Coordinates of C-alpha atoms in Angstrom, one line a residue:
Chain A
M57 CA 63.2 -50.4 -49.0
K58 CA 61.0 -48.2 -46.9
G59 CA 61.6 -45.3 -49.3
K60 CA 60.5 -47.5 -52.1
I61 CA 57.3 -48.3 -50.4
V62 CA 56.6 -44.7 -49.7
F63 CA 57.4 -44.0 -53.3
V64 CA 54.9 -46.6 -54.5
A65 CA 52.3 -45.3 -52.1
I66 CA 52.7 -41.8 -53.5
V67 CA 52.5 -43.0 -57.0
L68 CA 49.3 -44.9 -56.3
A69 CA 47.9 -41.8 -54.6
A70 CA 48.9 -39.8 -57.6
A71 CA 47.3 -42.3 -60.0
A72 CA 44.1 -42.1 -58.0
G73 CA 44.1 -38.4 -58.4
L74 CA 45.4 -38.3 -61.9
S75 CA 42.1 -37.1 -63.3
Q76 CA 42.7 -33.9 -61.5
A77 CA 46.5 -33.8 -61.9
W78 CA 46.4 -31.2 -64.6
E79 CA 44.0 -28.4 -64.1
R80 CA 43.0 -25.9 -66.8
S81 CA 44.7 -22.6 -67.1
I82 CA 42.6 -19.6 -66.3
D83 CA 43.1 -16.7 -68.7
P84 CA 45.3 -13.9 -67.4
V85 CA 43.7 -10.6 -67.0
A86 CA 45.4 -7.5 -68.3
A87 CA 45.0 -5.4 -65.3
T88 CA 43.0 -5.5 -62.2
A89 CA 40.0 -3.2 -62.0
P90 CA 40.4 -1.3 -58.8
A91 CA 37.0 0.2 -59.3
A92 CA 35.5 -3.2 -58.6
A93 CA 36.8 -3.1 -55.1
D94 CA 35.6 -0.4 -52.7
A95 CA 37.5 0.8 -49.7
A96 CA 35.3 -1.1 -47.2
Q97 CA 36.0 -4.4 -49.0
I98 CA 39.8 -3.7 -49.1
E99 CA 39.7 -2.9 -45.4
R100 CA 37.8 -6.1 -44.7
G101 CA 40.4 -8.0 -46.8
A102 CA 43.2 -6.4 -44.8
H103 CA 41.7 -7.6 -41.5
L104 CA 41.3 -11.1 -43.0
A105 CA 44.9 -11.1 -44.3
A106 CA 46.0 -10.2 -40.8
L107 CA 44.1 -13.1 -39.3
G108 CA 45.7 -15.4 -42.0
D109 CA 49.2 -14.0 -41.4
C110 CA 49.8 -14.0 -45.1
I111 CA 52.6 -11.5 -44.7
V112 CA 54.5 -13.8 -42.4
C113 CA 55.2 -16.5 -44.9
H114 CA 55.0 -14.3 -48.0
T115 CA 57.8 -11.9 -47.0
A116 CA 61.5 -12.8 -47.1
K117 CA 63.9 -11.6 -44.5
G118 CA 64.6 -8.0 -45.4
G119 CA 62.3 -8.3 -48.4
K120 CA 59.3 -6.2 -49.5
P121 CA 55.9 -7.2 -47.9
F122 CA 54.0 -10.0 -49.7
A123 CA 56.8 -10.3 -52.3
G124 CA 57.6 -13.9 -51.2
G125 CA 60.9 -15.7 -51.2
L126 CA 60.9 -16.9 -47.6
P127 CA 62.3 -20.4 -47.3
L128 CA 59.9 -22.9 -45.6
V129 CA 61.8 -25.9 -44.4
T130 CA 59.7 -29.0 -44.5
P131 CA 60.7 -32.7 -44.0
F132 CA 60.3 -33.0 -47.8
G133 CA 62.7 -30.2 -48.7
T134 CA 62.6 -26.4 -48.9
I135 CA 59.8 -24.5 -50.5
Y136 CA 60.0 -20.8 -51.2
S137 CA 56.9 -18.7 -50.7
T138 CA 55.6 -17.0 -53.8
N139 CA 55.2 -13.3 -54.7
I140 CA 51.6 -12.4 -54.1
T141 CA 51.9 -8.7 -54.9
P142 CA 50.0 -7.6 -58.1
D143 CA 53.1 -7.7 -60.3
A144 CA 52.0 -9.2 -63.6
D145 CA 55.3 -11.0 -64.3
T146 CA 56.5 -12.3 -61.0
G147 CA 53.4 -11.9 -58.8
I148 CA 49.7 -12.5 -59.2
G149 CA 48.9 -9.3 -61.1
D150 CA 47.3 -11.1 -64.0
W151 CA 45.1 -13.4 -61.8
S152 CA 41.4 -12.9 -62.0
L153 CA 39.2 -13.4 -58.9
A154 CA 38.3 -16.8 -60.3
A155 CA 41.9 -17.8 -60.4
F156 CA 42.6 -16.5 -56.9
T157 CA 39.5 -18.3 -55.5
R158 CA 40.6 -21.6 -57.1
A159 CA 44.0 -21.2 -55.6
M160 CA 42.5 -20.6 -52.1
R161 CA 40.0 -23.4 -52.5
N162 CA 41.8 -26.1 -54.5
G163 CA 45.5 -25.2 -54.3
V164 CA 45.8 -24.7 -58.0
S165 CA 47.8 -21.8 -59.6
R166 CA 46.4 -19.6 -62.3
D167 CA 48.2 -21.5 -65.0
G168 CA 46.9 -24.8 -63.7
H169 CA 49.9 -26.2 -61.8
H170 CA 49.3 -27.6 -58.3
L171 CA 50.5 -25.6 -55.3
Y172 CA 52.2 -27.4 -52.4
P173 CA 50.1 -27.8 -49.3
A174 CA 52.7 -25.7 -47.4
F175 CA 50.3 -23.1 -48.7
P176 CA 47.4 -23.8 -46.3
Y177 CA 44.6 -24.1 -48.9
P178 CA 43.2 -27.1 -46.9
H179 CA 42.2 -24.4 -44.4
F180 CA 41.4 -21.5 -46.8
T181 CA 39.1 -23.8 -48.8
H182 CA 36.5 -23.2 -46.0
M183 CA 36.4 -19.4 -46.5
T184 CA 33.3 -17.8 -47.9
D185 CA 33.3 -16.4 -51.4
A186 CA 32.9 -12.9 -50.0
D187 CA 35.9 -13.3 -47.7
I188 CA 38.1 -14.7 -50.4
A189 CA 37.0 -11.7 -52.7
A190 CA 37.9 -9.3 -49.9
V191 CA 41.4 -10.8 -49.4
Y192 CA 41.7 -10.6 -53.3
A193 CA 40.7 -6.9 -53.3
F194 CA 43.2 -6.2 -50.5
I195 CA 46.1 -8.0 -52.1
M196 CA 45.4 -6.4 -55.5
S197 CA 45.5 -3.0 -53.8
R198 CA 49.1 -3.5 -52.7
D199 CA 52.1 -2.1 -54.6
P200 CA 53.4 -4.5 -57.2
V201 CA 56.9 -5.7 -56.5
R202 CA 59.1 -7.4 -59.0
A203 CA 60.6 -10.3 -57.3
R204 CA 61.0 -13.9 -58.3
A205 CA 61.3 -16.5 -55.6
P206 CA 64.2 -19.0 -55.8
A207 CA 63.3 -22.5 -57.1
N208 CA 62.0 -25.0 -54.6
R209 CA 64.4 -27.7 -53.4
L210 CA 62.2 -30.8 -52.8
V211 CA 63.2 -34.4 -52.6
F212 CA 62.3 -36.7 -55.5
P213 CA 59.6 -37.6 -56.4
L214 CA 57.8 -34.8 -54.6
N215 CA 59.3 -32.2 -56.9
F216 CA 56.8 -33.6 -59.5
R217 CA 53.8 -31.3 -58.8
P218 CA 51.1 -33.5 -60.3
L219 CA 51.6 -35.8 -57.3
V220 CA 49.9 -33.2 -55.2
A221 CA 46.6 -34.1 -56.9
G222 CA 46.9 -37.5 -55.2
W223 CA 47.6 -35.8 -51.9
N224 CA 44.5 -33.7 -52.4
L225 CA 42.4 -36.7 -53.1
L226 CA 43.6 -38.3 -49.9
Y227 CA 43.6 -35.2 -47.6
L228 CA 41.9 -32.2 -49.0
Q229 CA 38.3 -31.7 -47.9
R230 CA 37.3 -29.1 -50.4
G231 CA 35.1 -26.2 -49.5
P232 CA 32.4 -25.2 -51.8
E233 CA 33.2 -24.7 -55.5
P234 CA 33.7 -21.1 -56.6
G235 CA 30.4 -19.5 -57.1
A236 CA 28.4 -21.9 -55.0
P237 CA 26.6 -20.2 -52.1
V238 CA 28.6 -20.6 -48.9
N239 CA 27.2 -20.2 -45.5
A240 CA 27.9 -21.8 -42.1
E241 CA 25.1 -24.3 -42.5
A242 CA 26.4 -25.6 -45.9
E243 CA 29.8 -26.0 -44.3
G244 CA 28.3 -28.1 -41.5
T245 CA 29.8 -25.8 -38.9
T246 CA 26.7 -24.8 -37.2
D247 CA 26.1 -26.0 -33.7
P248 CA 22.8 -24.8 -32.4
T249 CA 24.0 -25.0 -28.8
Q250 CA 26.8 -22.5 -29.5
T251 CA 26.7 -18.8 -29.8
V252 CA 27.2 -16.7 -32.9
E253 CA 30.6 -15.6 -31.6
W254 CA 31.7 -19.3 -31.2
Q255 CA 30.6 -20.1 -34.8
R256 CA 32.6 -17.1 -36.0
G257 CA 35.6 -18.2 -34.0
R258 CA 35.5 -21.7 -35.4
Y259 CA 35.2 -20.4 -38.9
L260 CA 38.2 -18.1 -38.4
V261 CA 40.4 -20.7 -36.5
D262 CA 39.7 -23.5 -39.0
G263 CA 39.7 -21.3 -42.1
V264 CA 41.7 -18.2 -42.6
G265 CA 43.5 -18.4 -39.3
H266 CA 44.8 -22.0 -40.1
C267 CA 45.9 -22.5 -36.5
G268 CA 45.9 -26.3 -37.1
A269 CA 48.6 -26.0 -39.7
C270 CA 51.2 -25.7 -36.9
H271 CA 49.2 -26.8 -33.8
T272 CA 47.9 -30.2 -35.2
P273 CA 50.5 -33.0 -35.6
L274 CA 51.3 -34.0 -39.2
G275 CA 51.2 -37.5 -40.6
Q276 CA 53.8 -39.2 -42.9
L277 CA 52.8 -37.1 -45.9
G278 CA 52.5 -33.8 -44.2
A279 CA 48.7 -33.8 -43.7
E280 CA 47.1 -32.8 -40.4
K281 CA 46.0 -35.8 -38.3
R282 CA 42.2 -35.2 -38.1
D283 CA 41.9 -37.4 -35.0
Q284 CA 44.4 -35.3 -33.1
M285 CA 43.2 -31.8 -33.9
F286 CA 45.2 -29.1 -32.0
A287 CA 47.2 -31.8 -30.1
G288 CA 50.4 -29.8 -30.8
G289 CA 53.0 -30.0 -33.6
V290 CA 56.6 -29.0 -34.4
I291 CA 57.5 -26.1 -36.7
D292 CA 61.0 -24.6 -37.4
G293 CA 62.5 -26.4 -34.5
W294 CA 59.9 -25.1 -32.0
D295 CA 57.0 -27.0 -30.4
A296 CA 53.7 -25.5 -31.4
P297 CA 52.0 -26.3 -28.0
P298 CA 48.7 -28.3 -27.8
L299 CA 45.7 -25.9 -27.8
T300 CA 43.5 -28.4 -25.9
T301 CA 45.4 -28.3 -22.6
L302 CA 45.3 -24.6 -21.8
L303 CA 43.6 -25.3 -18.5
H304 CA 46.6 -27.5 -17.4
A305 CA 48.9 -24.4 -17.1
P306 CA 50.0 -23.4 -13.6
T307 CA 47.5 -20.6 -13.9
P308 CA 44.8 -21.9 -16.3
W309 CA 44.4 -19.8 -19.4
T310 CA 41.4 -17.5 -19.6
R311 CA 39.7 -16.1 -22.7
A312 CA 41.0 -12.6 -21.7
Q313 CA 44.6 -13.9 -21.4
L314 CA 44.4 -15.6 -24.7
V315 CA 43.1 -12.5 -26.5
A316 CA 45.9 -10.5 -25.0
Y317 CA 48.5 -13.1 -26.0
L318 CA 47.2 -13.4 -29.6
R319 CA 47.0 -9.6 -30.1
T320 CA 50.1 -8.4 -28.3
G321 CA 52.4 -11.5 -28.1
F322 CA 52.3 -11.3 -24.3
A323 CA 50.1 -12.8 -21.6
S324 CA 50.8 -11.6 -18.0
Q325 CA 50.1 -15.0 -16.5
H326 CA 52.0 -17.1 -19.1
G327 CA 54.8 -15.2 -20.8
A328 CA 55.8 -13.9 -24.2
A329 CA 55.4 -15.3 -27.7
A330 CA 58.6 -16.5 -29.3
G331 CA 59.8 -18.4 -32.3
P332 CA 57.3 -18.7 -35.2
M333 CA 54.4 -17.6 -33.0
L334 CA 55.9 -14.1 -32.5
P335 CA 55.2 -12.9 -36.0
V336 CA 51.8 -14.5 -35.9
T337 CA 50.9 -12.4 -32.9
Q338 CA 52.3 -9.3 -34.6
S339 CA 50.0 -10.0 -37.6
L340 CA 47.0 -10.6 -35.3
G341 CA 47.7 -7.2 -33.8
D342 CA 46.4 -5.8 -37.1
A343 CA 43.2 -7.9 -37.0
Q344 CA 40.0 -6.8 -35.5
Q345 CA 39.6 -7.2 -31.8
A346 CA 36.2 -8.8 -32.1
D347 CA 37.5 -11.5 -34.5
V348 CA 40.4 -12.4 -32.2
E349 CA 38.0 -12.5 -29.3
A350 CA 35.8 -14.9 -31.3
M351 CA 38.8 -17.1 -32.0
A352 CA 39.7 -17.2 -28.3
T353 CA 36.1 -18.1 -27.4
Y354 CA 36.2 -21.1 -29.8
L355 CA 39.6 -22.2 -28.6
M356 CA 38.6 -22.0 -25.0
S357 CA 35.7 -24.4 -25.8
L358 CA 38.2 -27.1 -26.9
Q359 CA 39.8 -27.5 -23.5
Q360 CA 40.3 -30.7 -21.7
N361 CA 39.8 -30.6 -17.9
A362 CA 42.9 -29.9 -15.9
P363 CA 44.3 -33.0 -14.3
G364 CA 43.3 -31.8 -10.8
N365 CA 39.8 -31.3 -12.0
A366 CA 39.1 -34.8 -13.1
G367 CA 36.1 -34.9 -10.8
A368 CA 34.5 -37.5 -8.6
G369 CA 34.9 -40.2 -11.3
A370 CA 38.6 -40.3 -10.7
S371 CA 38.2 -41.5 -7.1
A372 CA 36.9 -44.9 -8.2
S373 CA 40.3 -45.6 -9.8
A374 CA 42.3 -43.9 -7.1
G375 CA 44.3 -47.0 -6.4
T376 CA 45.4 -47.4 -10.0
S377 CA 46.4 -43.8 -10.4
A378 CA 48.4 -43.9 -7.2
D379 CA 50.2 -46.9 -8.5
A380 CA 50.8 -45.2 -11.8
G381 CA 52.1 -42.1 -10.0
A382 CA 54.5 -44.2 -7.9
H383 CA 55.7 -45.9 -11.0
N384 CA 56.3 -42.6 -12.8
Q385 CA 58.2 -41.3 -9.9
A386 CA 60.4 -44.3 -9.8
V387 CA 61.2 -44.1 -13.4
N388 CA 62.0 -40.4 -13.2
L389 CA 64.2 -40.7 -10.2
T390 CA 66.6 -43.0 -12.0
Q391 CA 66.9 -40.6 -14.9
L392 CA 67.0 -37.3 -13.0
A393 CA 69.8 -34.9 -13.7
S394 CA 72.6 -35.6 -11.2
P395 CA 73.1 -33.2 -8.2
A396 CA 76.3 -32.1 -9.8
A397 CA 74.5 -31.2 -13.0
L398 CA 71.9 -29.3 -11.1
A399 CA 74.5 -27.5 -9.1
N400 CA 76.2 -26.5 -12.3
G401 CA 72.9 -25.4 -13.7
A402 CA 72.4 -23.2 -10.6
T403 CA 75.8 -21.6 -11.1
L404 CA 75.0 -20.8 -14.7
F405 CA 71.5 -19.6 -13.8
N406 CA 72.9 -17.2 -11.2
A407 CA 75.4 -15.7 -13.6
A408 CA 73.4 -15.6 -16.8
C409 CA 69.7 -15.6 -16.0
A410 CA 69.2 -14.2 -12.6
S411 CA 69.7 -10.6 -13.5
C412 CA 66.4 -10.7 -15.3
H413 CA 64.7 -13.9 -14.1
S414 CA 65.4 -14.1 -10.4
V415 CA 62.3 -13.5 -8.2
A416 CA 63.7 -10.2 -6.9
A417 CA 65.0 -8.9 -10.3
P418 CA 63.4 -5.6 -11.3
M419 CA 62.9 -7.1 -14.8
S420 CA 60.7 -9.8 -13.4
I421 CA 58.6 -7.4 -11.2
S422 CA 57.9 -4.5 -13.5
G423 CA 55.7 -4.6 -16.5
D424 CA 53.4 -7.3 -15.3
R425 CA 55.9 -10.0 -16.3
P426 CA 55.2 -13.4 -15.0
S427 CA 57.7 -15.6 -13.0
L428 CA 59.3 -18.4 -14.9
A429 CA 57.1 -20.6 -12.8
Q430 CA 54.2 -19.6 -15.0
G431 CA 56.1 -20.1 -18.2
T432 CA 54.6 -22.4 -20.8
A433 CA 58.0 -23.6 -22.0
V434 CA 59.3 -24.4 -18.5
N435 CA 56.2 -26.4 -17.7
A436 CA 56.0 -28.2 -21.0
D437 CA 56.5 -32.0 -21.2
S438 CA 59.1 -31.5 -23.9
P439 CA 62.2 -29.4 -23.3
R440 CA 62.4 -28.2 -26.9
N441 CA 61.0 -24.7 -26.4
T442 CA 63.0 -24.0 -23.3
V443 CA 66.2 -25.1 -25.0
R444 CA 65.2 -23.2 -28.2
M445 CA 64.6 -20.1 -26.2
M446 CA 67.9 -20.3 -24.4
L447 CA 69.7 -20.8 -27.8
D448 CA 67.9 -18.2 -29.9
G449 CA 66.5 -15.7 -27.4
I450 CA 64.0 -13.2 -28.7
G451 CA 65.4 -10.6 -31.1
W452 CA 64.7 -6.9 -31.1
Q453 CA 61.3 -6.2 -32.5
H454 CA 61.6 -2.5 -33.1
S455 CA 58.8 -1.5 -30.8
E456 CA 58.5 -0.1 -27.3
A457 CA 56.3 -2.9 -26.1
A458 CA 58.6 -5.6 -27.5
H459 CA 60.2 -8.3 -25.4
F460 CA 63.8 -9.1 -25.7
M461 CA 66.1 -11.9 -24.6
P462 CA 69.7 -12.3 -25.6
P463 CA 70.6 -15.6 -27.4
F464 CA 73.0 -18.0 -25.6
A465 CA 73.8 -20.3 -28.5
Q466 CA 77.4 -19.1 -28.7
T467 CA 77.8 -18.6 -24.9
F468 CA 77.0 -22.1 -23.7
S469 CA 77.9 -25.6 -24.7
D470 CA 75.2 -28.3 -25.2
A471 CA 76.0 -29.8 -21.8
Q472 CA 75.7 -26.3 -20.2
I473 CA 72.4 -25.6 -21.8
A474 CA 71.1 -29.0 -20.6
D475 CA 72.2 -28.3 -17.0
L476 CA 70.7 -24.8 -17.2
A477 CA 67.4 -26.0 -18.6
N478 CA 67.0 -28.9 -16.1
Y479 CA 67.9 -26.6 -13.2
T480 CA 65.4 -24.0 -14.4
R481 CA 62.6 -26.6 -14.6
A482 CA 63.5 -28.1 -11.3
R483 CA 63.6 -24.8 -9.5
F484 CA 60.6 -23.0 -11.1
S485 CA 58.1 -25.7 -12.0
K486 CA 56.3 -28.4 -10.1
H487 CA 58.0 -30.9 -12.3
G488 CA 61.5 -32.3 -11.9
P489 CA 64.3 -32.0 -14.6
W490 CA 63.4 -33.4 -18.0
P491 CA 64.5 -37.0 -17.8
E492 CA 65.6 -37.2 -21.4
L493 CA 67.4 -33.8 -21.6
N494 CA 71.2 -34.1 -21.9
A495 CA 74.0 -32.7 -24.0
A496 CA 73.1 -35.0 -27.0
A497 CA 69.5 -33.9 -26.8
V498 CA 70.5 -30.2 -26.9
A499 CA 72.8 -30.9 -29.8
K500 CA 69.9 -32.3 -31.7
I501 CA 67.6 -29.4 -30.9
R502 CA 70.4 -27.0 -31.8
K503 CA 70.5 -28.5 -35.3
E504 CA 66.7 -28.2 -35.7
G505 CA 66.9 -24.4 -35.7
V506 CA 66.2 -22.4 -38.9
E507 CA 69.4 -21.5 -40.7
P508 CA 70.4 -17.9 -39.9
Chain B
M197 CA 90.4 -22.7 -8.6
I198 CA 89.6 -22.3 -12.2
T199 CA 91.7 -21.9 -15.3
L200 CA 91.0 -19.3 -18.0
T201 CA 92.8 -18.6 -21.2
V202 CA 92.7 -14.9 -22.1
N203 CA 94.5 -13.4 -25.1
N204 CA 96.7 -16.6 -25.3
V205 CA 97.7 -16.3 -21.6
R206 CA 96.6 -19.1 -19.2
H207 CA 95.5 -17.9 -15.8
T208 CA 94.7 -19.9 -12.6
L209 CA 92.2 -18.0 -10.5
D210 CA 90.7 -18.4 -7.1
I211 CA 87.2 -17.0 -7.6
D212 CA 83.5 -17.8 -6.9
P213 CA 82.5 -20.0 -9.8
S214 CA 79.4 -17.9 -10.6
T215 CA 81.5 -14.7 -11.0
P216 CA 80.7 -13.3 -14.5
L217 CA 83.6 -13.3 -16.9
L218 CA 83.4 -9.5 -17.2
Y219 CA 84.3 -9.1 -13.5
V220 CA 87.2 -11.5 -13.7
L221 CA 88.6 -9.7 -16.8
R222 CA 88.4 -6.3 -15.1
N223 CA 89.1 -7.0 -11.4
Q224 CA 91.5 -10.0 -11.4
L225 CA 93.2 -9.6 -14.8
Q226 CA 93.0 -5.7 -15.1
L227 CA 91.8 -6.0 -18.6
N228 CA 89.5 -2.9 -18.5
G229 CA 88.6 -2.7 -22.2
A230 CA 85.3 -4.5 -21.8
K231 CA 82.8 -2.4 -19.9
Y232 CA 79.8 -3.0 -17.6
G233 CA 76.8 -1.4 -19.3
C234 CA 73.5 -3.0 -18.4
G235 CA 74.4 -6.4 -16.9
L236 CA 71.4 -7.8 -18.8
G237 CA 72.9 -8.6 -22.2
Q238 CA 71.1 -5.7 -23.8
C239 CA 73.8 -3.2 -24.6
G240 CA 76.9 -5.1 -25.8
A241 CA 79.5 -2.9 -24.0
C242 CA 80.9 -6.1 -22.4
T243 CA 81.3 -8.0 -25.7
V244 CA 84.4 -10.3 -25.9
L245 CA 85.2 -13.3 -28.1
L246 CA 84.7 -16.7 -26.7
D247 CA 86.1 -19.4 -29.0
N248 CA 86.0 -16.6 -31.6
Q249 CA 82.3 -16.0 -31.2
P250 CA 81.0 -12.7 -29.7
V251 CA 79.4 -13.1 -26.3
F252 CA 78.1 -10.8 -23.5
S253 CA 80.8 -11.3 -20.8
C254 CA 78.5 -9.9 -18.2
L255 CA 76.2 -13.0 -18.6
I256 CA 78.7 -15.8 -18.7
P257 CA 80.2 -17.2 -15.5
A258 CA 84.0 -17.4 -15.8
V259 CA 83.8 -21.1 -15.0
A260 CA 81.6 -21.8 -18.0
C261 CA 84.4 -20.8 -20.4
G262 CA 86.1 -24.0 -19.7
E263 CA 88.8 -24.7 -22.3
R264 CA 87.4 -22.1 -24.8
P265 CA 89.8 -19.2 -25.3
V266 CA 88.7 -15.7 -24.5
R267 CA 89.9 -12.7 -26.5
T268 CA 89.5 -9.1 -25.5
V269 CA 90.2 -5.8 -27.2
E270 CA 93.6 -5.7 -25.5
G271 CA 94.4 -8.8 -27.5
L272 CA 94.0 -7.0 -30.9
G273 CA 96.9 -4.5 -30.3
S274 CA 98.2 -1.8 -28.1
A275 CA 98.1 2.0 -28.1
A276 CA 101.6 2.0 -29.6
H277 CA 100.8 -0.8 -32.1
P278 CA 97.0 -0.9 -32.8
G279 CA 95.6 -3.8 -34.8
P280 CA 94.1 -3.0 -38.2
L281 CA 90.5 -2.6 -36.9
Q282 CA 91.6 -0.5 -33.9
R283 CA 93.6 1.7 -36.3
A284 CA 90.5 2.1 -38.5
F285 CA 88.5 3.2 -35.5
I286 CA 91.2 5.8 -34.7
N287 CA 91.3 6.9 -38.3
Q288 CA 87.6 7.4 -38.5
Q289 CA 87.5 8.9 -34.9
A290 CA 84.7 6.5 -34.2
A291 CA 84.6 7.1 -30.5
Q292 CA 82.7 9.9 -28.7
C293 CA 82.7 8.9 -25.0
G294 CA 84.2 5.5 -26.0
Y295 CA 82.3 3.4 -23.5
C296 CA 80.8 1.1 -26.1
I297 CA 83.8 1.0 -28.4
A298 CA 85.6 -2.1 -27.0
G299 CA 82.4 -4.1 -27.4
M300 CA 81.8 -2.7 -30.9
I301 CA 85.4 -3.5 -32.0
M302 CA 85.2 -7.1 -30.7
R303 CA 81.8 -7.8 -32.3
A304 CA 83.1 -6.3 -35.6
Q305 CA 86.3 -8.3 -35.3
S306 CA 84.3 -11.5 -35.2
L307 CA 82.5 -10.5 -38.4
L308 CA 85.7 -9.6 -40.3
E309 CA 87.4 -12.8 -39.3
R310 CA 84.4 -14.7 -40.7
V311 CA 83.6 -12.5 -43.7
K312 CA 86.6 -10.8 -45.3
T313 CA 84.8 -7.9 -47.0
P314 CA 81.3 -7.6 -45.5
S315 CA 78.6 -5.4 -47.1
D316 CA 77.2 -2.4 -45.2
E317 CA 74.0 -4.5 -44.7
Q318 CA 76.0 -7.3 -43.1
I319 CA 77.9 -4.9 -40.9
R320 CA 74.7 -3.2 -39.7
E321 CA 72.9 -6.5 -39.0
H322 CA 75.9 -8.0 -37.2
L323 CA 76.4 -5.0 -34.9
Q324 CA 72.7 -4.8 -34.0
P325 CA 73.1 -6.2 -30.4
N326 CA 75.6 -3.3 -29.6
L327 CA 74.2 0.1 -28.6
C328 CA 75.9 3.5 -28.6
R329 CA 74.3 6.3 -26.7
C330 CA 76.5 9.0 -28.3
G331 CA 75.3 8.2 -31.8
T332 CA 78.6 7.6 -33.5
H333 CA 77.1 4.7 -35.5
M334 CA 78.0 6.2 -38.9
R335 CA 81.7 6.5 -37.9
I336 CA 81.7 3.0 -36.4
V337 CA 80.3 1.6 -39.7
A338 CA 82.8 3.7 -41.6
A339 CA 85.7 2.2 -39.6
I340 CA 84.6 -1.3 -40.3
R341 CA 84.0 -0.4 -43.9
E342 CA 87.6 0.9 -44.1
V343 CA 89.0 -2.5 -43.2
A344 CA 86.6 -4.2 -45.5
G345 CA 87.5 -1.8 -48.3
A346 CA 91.2 -2.5 -47.8
G347 CA 90.5 -6.1 -48.5
G348 CA 89.9 -7.4 -45.0
L349 CA 91.9 -7.7 -41.8
E350 CA 95.1 -9.2 -43.2
A351 CA 95.3 -6.8 -46.2
A352 CA 94.6 -3.9 -43.8
V353 CA 97.7 -4.9 -41.7
G354 CA 99.9 -4.4 -44.8
A355 CA 98.1 -1.2 -45.7
G356 CA 98.5 0.1 -42.2
A357 CA 102.3 -0.4 -42.3
H358 CA 102.6 2.2 -45.0
S359 CA 100.3 4.8 -43.6

């Protein structure tokens, strides 16, 4: 019954959008004119493509760069990324700049069919004409690769593309139409109290960087919840942590730490990037330093005060918060991992983890590596990333600066992972074990992982 | 006291519960095939099969094995009667110093038990966690390819009987 209601809602949405459900085809172009793009424009496009991590989604495992075919697992089914190399048959070699711009702004393919919003055009729509043209020039300067992505496997009725028009009507806040002048003022992104760098950072974070695509929670139909911007989401079985609580970390994040993390995948006071964020940081390593610094400046301006810094206002309600604290503690105590479970966790930690993660281990002293006490995953409210990390580890990244952790998915049972994670949190963080983390919870998280 | 099943033999052992499986195999059970390389899960020399899955035995406490059976390179055959994969490693002279080989064989064994005739790409990807400092990778791959080319482990047993 619920499914039927959702179905009707979608159909209504589609009907509302029906006037735009079929877009016109834009004539194919025989060949791109490389002369139109100069080297400087292509380089600018390369930097923007790095900020947008195009290569991360548009490259299959073991595949050629930008040739598509990577499965994106969504709650609505599996979507395969498309080939965006300039191959005329299987890529976008016959797309004009107008067709490319329409895809970036409106999510419509050259032949007029709607693209699914797994392609983050709700963000790219805010890019300027000049930036879209630069990305186009860069993409068209790549080697054409002949590769056809597998067919999408989406649940009915979402496999009917015109429905996306209804989705767009509900959720897409289009940027300027192609050809219209675009500047920060027209976009309403100016804030006279902020610096030029902040404006640039906001433009990059909300536009090409599309940070919110993972870090903002999604609603029923897969659209970002605008009232919970950057409050954290879930992607590929990993938590994309909230970007508004960076000051709540054991050592509050700084702009410098954030820049280092974004460009190298490692922050000396917080830890290493893992899961879906790791390839993002690898792509950002190819972006321009100044652009990443601007993004960090903007992101740091979004922060909520740390709990301890609530200020004098908090004292007025001291009585209430003390009560709340006592209440929380009482609840937690009844659900805490048992002493036996923690003892088991300690045994497992000493054998499996301590050789790298004990306080005295060379691995945790050299190379500016932070203690687990600083780790984002260990301090997170949700155990998902700690468990995910223990199960998956971090694979070899083919570089000297890479971080590695062996996977333990085959080594430990669900109950053992639960004991290990709870012990790790109890020992290293200021929080107790995760009240809800047990073997069943680990089994659930284990299943959320991306198929190997 | 803990119990541990290794190569189909059940052992009862009086050990500290956090003792790594590798130490128990080598010290208590005198199964010296698996080697201590890095102790950090980065080299693969200690690889054994736990419930038929390859694991770093230096990183798992023996007590955590529970009822899951352990298999080591000694379980695949002996010097007099090597198993099909061991025979292929000998045929291809895949060992230089030999330190990594028990781990290489066990990880490859788990692949061949799951995929009868793996491709070169599958072999290379599967063996990625195991390092060899001598550089005999091409011969190691050739040995695994030999078993795959003979139609898998079971077929290679038959073929080996005639060679």
